[in-house]
mmCIF file of C-alpha atoms in Angstrom:
data_model
loop_
_atom_site.group_PDB
_atom_site.id
_atom_site.type_symbol
_atom_site.label_atom_id
_atom_site.label_comp_id
_atom_site.label_asym_id
_atom_site.label_seq_id
_atom_site.Cartn_x
_atom_site.Cartn_y
_atom_site.Cartn_z
ATOM 1 C CA UNK X 1 -47.793 47.011 64.335
ATOM 2 C CA UNK X 2 -46.133 49.866 66.150
ATOM 3 C CA UNK X 3 -43.411 51.933 64.566
ATOM 4 C CA UNK X 4 -41.430 55.093 65.185
ATOM 5 C CA UNK X 5 -39.890 57.275 62.491
ATOM 6 C CA UNK X 6 -37.424 60.013 63.276
ATOM 7 C CA UNK X 7 -35.348 62.281 61.144
ATOM 8 C CA UNK X 8 -32.071 60.910 60.000
ATOM 9 C CA UNK X 9 -28.859 62.493 61.078
ATOM 10 C CA UNK X 10 -26.314 63.529 61.551
ATOM 11 C CA UNK X 11 -27.485 66.949 62.557
ATOM 12 C CA UNK X 12 -24.651 69.436 62.944
ATOM 13 C CA UNK X 13 -25.282 72.664 64.801
ATOM 14 C CA UNK X 14 -23.380 75.536 66.302
ATOM 15 C CA UNK X 15 -23.558 76.203 70.015
ATOM 16 C CA UNK X 16 -26.651 78.188 71.065
ATOM 17 C CA UNK X 17 -28.543 77.153 67.940
ATOM 18 C CA UNK X 18 -32.119 75.864 68.051
ATOM 19 C CA UNK X 19 -32.512 72.098 67.763
ATOM 20 C CA UNK X 20 -35.525 70.193 66.475
ATOM 21 C CA UNK X 21 -35.624 66.448 65.925
ATOM 22 C CA UNK X 22 -38.808 65.235 64.312
ATOM 23 C CA UNK X 23 -40.472 62.050 65.485
ATOM 24 C CA UNK X 24 -43.716 60.495 64.289
ATOM 25 C CA UNK X 25 -45.274 57.245 65.362
ATOM 26 C CA UNK X 26 -47.790 54.585 64.442
ATOM 27 C CA UNK X 27 -49.476 52.661 67.218
ATOM 28 C CA UNK X 28 -52.523 50.482 67.587
ATOM 29 C CA UNK X 29 -53.378 51.682 71.093
ATOM 30 C CA UNK X 30 -52.651 54.726 73.218
ATOM 31 C CA UNK X 31 -48.895 54.734 73.656
ATOM 32 C CA UNK X 32 -46.589 56.503 76.005
ATOM 33 C CA UNK X 33 -43.826 58.385 74.224
ATOM 34 C CA UNK X 34 -40.199 58.795 75.197
ATOM 35 C CA UNK X 35 -36.969 60.418 74.180
ATOM 36 C CA UNK X 36 -33.776 58.614 75.155
ATOM 37 C CA UNK X 37 -30.276 60.001 74.815
ATOM 38 C CA UNK X 38 -27.023 58.112 74.353
ATOM 39 C CA UNK X 39 -23.911 60.152 75.056
ATOM 40 C CA UNK X 40 -20.638 58.954 73.531
ATOM 41 C CA UNK X 41 -19.442 55.807 75.254
ATOM 42 C CA UNK X 42 -22.424 55.608 77.582
ATOM 43 C CA UNK X 43 -25.674 53.699 77.862
ATOM 44 C CA UNK X 44 -29.145 54.969 77.074
ATOM 45 C CA UNK X 45 -30.718 57.419 79.469
ATOM 46 C CA UNK X 46 -34.315 58.525 79.607
ATOM 47 C CA UNK X 47 -34.433 62.197 78.652
ATOM 48 C CA UNK X 48 -38.164 62.869 78.896
ATOM 49 C CA UNK X 49 -41.518 61.252 78.445
ATOM 50 C CA UNK X 50 -45.228 61.948 77.951
ATOM 51 C CA UNK X 51 -47.980 59.503 78.714
ATOM 52 C CA UNK X 52 -51.060 61.053 77.119
ATOM 53 C CA UNK X 53 -52.148 63.466 74.437
ATOM 54 C CA UNK X 54 -51.120 67.110 74.912
ATOM 55 C CA UNK X 55 -48.686 66.214 77.706
ATOM 56 C CA UNK X 56 -45.378 68.021 77.497
ATOM 57 C CA UNK X 57 -42.229 66.285 78.696
ATOM 58 C CA UNK X 58 -39.253 68.420 79.622
ATOM 59 C CA UNK X 59 -35.768 67.940 81.027
ATOM 60 C CA UNK X 60 -32.363 69.653 80.734
ATOM 61 C CA UNK X 61 -33.866 72.364 78.515
ATOM 62 C CA UNK X 62 -35.364 69.839 76.108
ATOM 63 C CA UNK X 63 -39.103 69.685 75.457
ATOM 64 C CA UNK X 64 -41.459 67.475 73.498
ATOM 65 C CA UNK X 65 -45.257 67.604 73.252
ATOM 66 C CA UNK X 66 -47.428 64.554 72.635
ATOM 67 C CA UNK X 67 -49.517 65.481 69.584
ATOM 68 C CA UNK X 68 -52.137 62.848 68.941
ATOM 69 C CA UNK X 69 -53.656 64.660 65.961
ATOM 70 C CA UNK X 70 -50.363 64.575 64.085
ATOM 71 C CA UNK X 71 -49.006 61.431 65.813
ATOM 72 C CA UNK X 72 -45.832 63.311 66.605
ATOM 73 C CA UNK X 73 -43.453 63.891 69.499
ATOM 74 C CA UNK X 74 -40.837 66.298 68.193
ATOM 75 C CA UNK X 75 -37.872 67.094 70.431
ATOM 76 C CA UNK X 76 -36.774 70.722 70.780
ATOM 77 C CA UNK X 77 -34.141 72.709 72.598
ATOM 78 C CA UNK X 78 -33.800 76.437 72.312
ATOM 79 C CA UNK X 79 -30.045 76.769 72.777
ATOM 80 C CA UNK X 80 -27.828 73.724 72.460
ATOM 81 C CA UNK X 81 -24.456 73.214 74.062
ATOM 82 C CA UNK X 82 -21.474 71.131 73.010
ATOM 83 C CA UNK X 83 -22.398 68.721 75.808
ATOM 84 C CA UNK X 84 -25.684 67.969 74.009
ATOM 85 C CA UNK X 85 -23.770 66.087 71.331
ATOM 86 C CA UNK X 86 -25.255 62.608 71.458
ATOM 87 C CA UNK X 87 -27.576 60.197 69.699
ATOM 88 C CA UNK X 88 -31.261 60.784 70.441
ATOM 89 C CA UNK X 89 -33.848 58.021 70.198
ATOM 90 C CA UNK X 90 -37.591 58.484 70.049
ATOM 91 C CA UNK X 91 -39.569 55.538 71.402
ATOM 92 C CA UNK X 92 -43.048 54.419 72.294
ATOM 93 C CA UNK X 93 -44.511 51.843 74.605
ATOM 94 C CA UNK X 94 -47.979 50.484 74.140
ATOM 95 C CA UNK X 95 -49.940 48.508 76.694
ATOM 96 C CA UNK X 96 -51.484 46.529 73.842
ATOM 97 C CA UNK X 97 -47.964 45.377 72.933
ATOM 98 C CA UNK X 98 -47.051 44.413 76.473
ATOM 99 C CA UNK X 99 -45.421 47.776 77.200
ATOM 100 C CA UNK X 100 -42.428 46.860 75.090
ATOM 101 C CA UNK X 101 -40.446 49.781 73.777
ATOM 102 C CA UNK X 102 -40.311 50.389 70.039
ATOM 103 C CA UNK X 103 -37.417 52.641 69.048
ATOM 104 C CA UNK X 104 -36.860 54.977 66.164
ATOM 105 C CA UNK X 105 -33.641 54.783 64.220
ATOM 106 C CA UNK X 106 -31.833 57.402 66.274
ATOM 107 C CA UNK X 107 -30.547 60.833 65.313
ATOM 108 C CA UNK X 108 -26.946 61.783 65.877
ATOM 109 C CA UNK X 109 -26.497 65.404 66.931
ATOM 110 C CA UNK X 110 -23.141 67.128 66.828
ATOM 111 C CA UNK X 111 -22.841 70.558 68.400
ATOM 112 C CA UNK X 112 -19.753 72.539 67.449
ATOM 113 C CA UNK X 113 -18.331 75.344 69.583
ATOM 114 C CA UNK L 1 -34.685 54.233 89.489
ATOM 115 C CA UNK L 2 -32.498 51.200 88.929
ATOM 116 C CA UNK L 3 -28.749 50.777 88.580
ATOM 117 C CA UNK L 4 -27.770 48.119 86.087
ATOM 118 C CA UNK L 5 -24.327 46.581 85.742
ATOM 119 C CA UNK L 6 -23.322 44.574 82.719
ATOM 120 C CA UNK L 7 -20.287 42.361 82.198
ATOM 121 C CA UNK L 8 -18.268 42.319 80.078
ATOM 122 C CA UNK L 9 -18.373 45.909 78.902
ATOM 123 C CA UNK L 10 -16.645 44.864 75.719
ATOM 124 C CA UNK L 11 -15.021 41.802 74.228
ATOM 125 C CA UNK L 12 -13.450 40.577 71.041
ATOM 126 C CA UNK L 13 -14.544 37.071 70.145
ATOM 127 C CA UNK L 14 -13.611 34.475 67.587
ATOM 128 C CA UNK L 15 -16.086 33.159 65.066
ATOM 129 C CA UNK L 16 -17.883 30.023 66.249
ATOM 130 C CA UNK L 17 -17.432 30.687 69.954
ATOM 131 C CA UNK L 18 -20.095 31.652 72.488
ATOM 132 C CA UNK L 19 -20.121 34.446 75.041
ATOM 133 C CA UNK L 20 -22.321 34.998 78.059
ATOM 134 C CA UNK L 21 -23.252 38.520 79.130
ATOM 135 C CA UNK L 22 -24.289 39.132 82.713
ATOM 136 C CA UNK L 23 -26.752 41.728 83.947
ATOM 137 C CA UNK L 24 -27.054 42.647 87.615
ATOM 138 C CA UNK L 25 -29.686 45.041 88.967
ATOM 139 C CA UNK L 26 -29.538 46.792 92.329
ATOM 140 C CA UNK L 27 -33.187 46.069 93.087
ATOM 141 C CA UNK L 28 -35.708 43.320 92.463
ATOM 142 C CA UNK L 29 -37.519 43.701 89.167
ATOM 143 C CA UNK L 30 -40.098 41.550 87.477
ATOM 144 C CA UNK L 31 -39.355 42.275 83.847
ATOM 145 C CA UNK L 32 -35.920 42.339 82.251
ATOM 146 C CA UNK L 33 -35.270 42.882 78.578
ATOM 147 C CA UNK L 34 -32.368 42.213 76.273
ATOM 148 C CA UNK L 35 -31.784 44.516 73.298
ATOM 149 C CA UNK L 36 -29.309 44.522 70.465
ATOM 150 C CA UNK L 37 -27.920 47.645 68.855
ATOM 151 C CA UNK L 38 -26.092 46.861 65.650
ATOM 152 C CA UNK L 39 -23.496 49.365 64.422
ATOM 153 C CA UNK L 40 -25.120 52.619 63.427
ATOM 154 C CA UNK L 41 -28.606 51.281 64.003
ATOM 155 C CA UNK L 42 -31.374 51.532 66.530
ATOM 156 C CA UNK L 43 -32.234 49.121 69.306
ATOM 157 C CA UNK L 44 -34.018 45.871 68.599
ATOM 158 C CA UNK L 45 -35.655 43.825 71.337
ATOM 159 C CA UNK L 46 -34.281 40.296 71.481
ATOM 160 C CA UNK L 47 -36.363 38.855 74.308
ATOM 161 C CA UNK L 48 -38.193 39.492 77.545
ATOM 162 C CA UNK L 49 -36.969 37.572 80.583
ATOM 163 C CA UNK L 50 -39.230 37.073 83.561
ATOM 164 C CA UNK L 51 -38.095 35.196 86.637
ATOM 165 C CA UNK L 52 -39.475 31.686 86.908
ATOM 166 C CA UNK L 53 -40.479 31.302 83.281
ATOM 167 C CA UNK L 54 -38.867 30.861 79.909
ATOM 168 C CA UNK L 55 -37.868 33.969 78.040
ATOM 169 C CA UNK L 56 -40.178 35.263 75.326
ATOM 170 C CA UNK L 57 -38.323 35.880 72.071
ATOM 171 C CA UNK L 58 -39.155 38.443 69.405
ATOM 172 C CA UNK L 59 -39.528 37.570 65.776
ATOM 173 C CA UNK L 60 -36.174 36.745 64.248
ATOM 174 C CA UNK L 61 -34.548 35.650 67.512
ATOM 175 C CA UNK L 62 -34.436 32.071 68.779
ATOM 176 C CA UNK L 63 -33.490 30.418 72.038
ATOM 177 C CA UNK L 64 -30.793 28.239 70.480
ATOM 178 C CA UNK L 65 -28.907 31.320 69.325
ATOM 179 C CA UNK L 66 -29.620 33.549 72.327
ATOM 180 C CA UNK L 67 -30.271 31.423 75.406
ATOM 181 C CA UNK L 68 -31.289 33.477 78.422
ATOM 182 C CA UNK L 69 -31.281 32.680 82.118
ATOM 183 C CA UNK L 70 -33.204 34.504 84.831
ATOM 184 C CA UNK L 71 -32.441 32.730 88.100
ATOM 185 C CA UNK L 72 -33.721 35.486 90.392
ATOM 186 C CA UNK L 73 -35.245 38.954 90.433
ATOM 187 C CA UNK L 74 -31.927 40.827 90.239
ATOM 188 C CA UNK L 75 -29.894 38.874 87.675
ATOM 189 C CA UNK L 76 -30.030 37.632 84.099
ATOM 190 C CA UNK L 77 -27.642 36.325 81.476
ATOM 191 C CA UNK L 78 -27.736 36.379 77.695
ATOM 192 C CA UNK L 79 -25.546 34.013 75.719
ATOM 193 C CA UNK L 80 -24.668 34.730 72.116
ATOM 194 C CA UNK L 81 -23.988 31.302 70.658
ATOM 195 C CA UNK L 82 -21.869 30.210 67.725
ATOM 196 C CA UNK L 83 -20.977 33.789 66.934
ATOM 197 C CA UNK L 84 -20.403 35.201 63.484
ATOM 198 C CA UNK L 85 -19.265 38.697 62.456
ATOM 199 C CA UNK L 86 -22.935 39.610 61.980
ATOM 200 C CA UNK L 87 -23.360 39.291 65.748
ATOM 201 C CA UNK L 88 -21.006 42.221 66.338
ATOM 202 C CA UNK L 89 -23.249 44.590 68.265
ATOM 203 C CA UNK L 90 -23.883 46.283 71.539
ATOM 204 C CA UNK L 91 -26.095 44.123 73.717
ATOM 205 C CA UNK L 92 -28.091 45.981 76.343
ATOM 206 C CA UNK L 93 -29.921 44.783 79.394
ATOM 207 C CA UNK L 94 -32.856 46.841 80.566
ATOM 208 C CA UNK L 95 -35.404 46.682 83.334
ATOM 209 C CA UNK L 96 -38.875 48.074 83.748
ATOM 210 C CA UNK L 97 -39.688 49.709 87.040
ATOM 211 C CA UNK L 98 -42.050 52.488 88.089
ATOM 212 C CA UNK L 99 -43.267 52.749 84.514
ATOM 213 C CA UNK L 100 -39.839 53.543 83.107
ATOM 214 C CA UNK L 101 -37.245 51.514 81.303
ATOM 215 C CA UNK L 102 -33.645 51.723 82.540
ATOM 216 C CA UNK L 103 -30.652 50.515 80.582
ATOM 217 C CA UNK L 104 -27.257 49.146 81.393
ATOM 218 C CA UNK L 105 -24.243 50.617 79.647
ATOM 219 C CA UNK L 106 -24.186 47.730 77.229
ATOM 220 C CA UNK L 107 -21.741 45.051 76.212
ATOM 221 C CA UNK L 108 -19.928 45.784 72.974
ATOM 222 C CA UNK L 109 -19.041 42.562 71.171
ATOM 223 C CA UNK L 110 -16.771 42.378 68.154
ATOM 224 C CA UNK L 111 -16.658 39.047 66.356
ATOM 225 C CA UNK L 112 -13.658 38.402 64.135
#
């Protein structure tokens, strides 16, 4: 079956530091890959996505590249802000699985001023 | 995009009672999903609810415990029946549209 593995948190950073959250996946088909973000007290929001190999998703300074050869979709941001403190979820959807989303365990990021 | 409203946003419930969560979408959608997010954990799909048919439940979830209604293309309800403390979670409604999945803000249930 499909699965998503992401690095465990919490990740604590200083403002303007570089952020990487690793995400790897296992899928039977050709999935689309997503990063969702959950800010404190709010619902999940789509941060970025990539639908095929070598696609790069980007939004709000975050980037992630769909790497089929390493089955990875690592999230990066060059200079984080306090407002980036949130829980980040990597996810995949696979047509073979009815396009249902499979989520990773989530990574809590805390950015300190 | 889709705007999703859930009620209640939070509730404290007594063991053995049942609670119904409502999900309203601002546009017609074919597929609606119900997820559970247990404390400190990721999201787990409970069931898929399509209008005009019975909900499809994931492994580990049954209709008697989580009955779902889908009376039209903009509304769904999830009932958590005979609650126990283990049911304390955030329950999220989501919809699929234009290839993306949108989420409500969730309903945080605490069972005493």
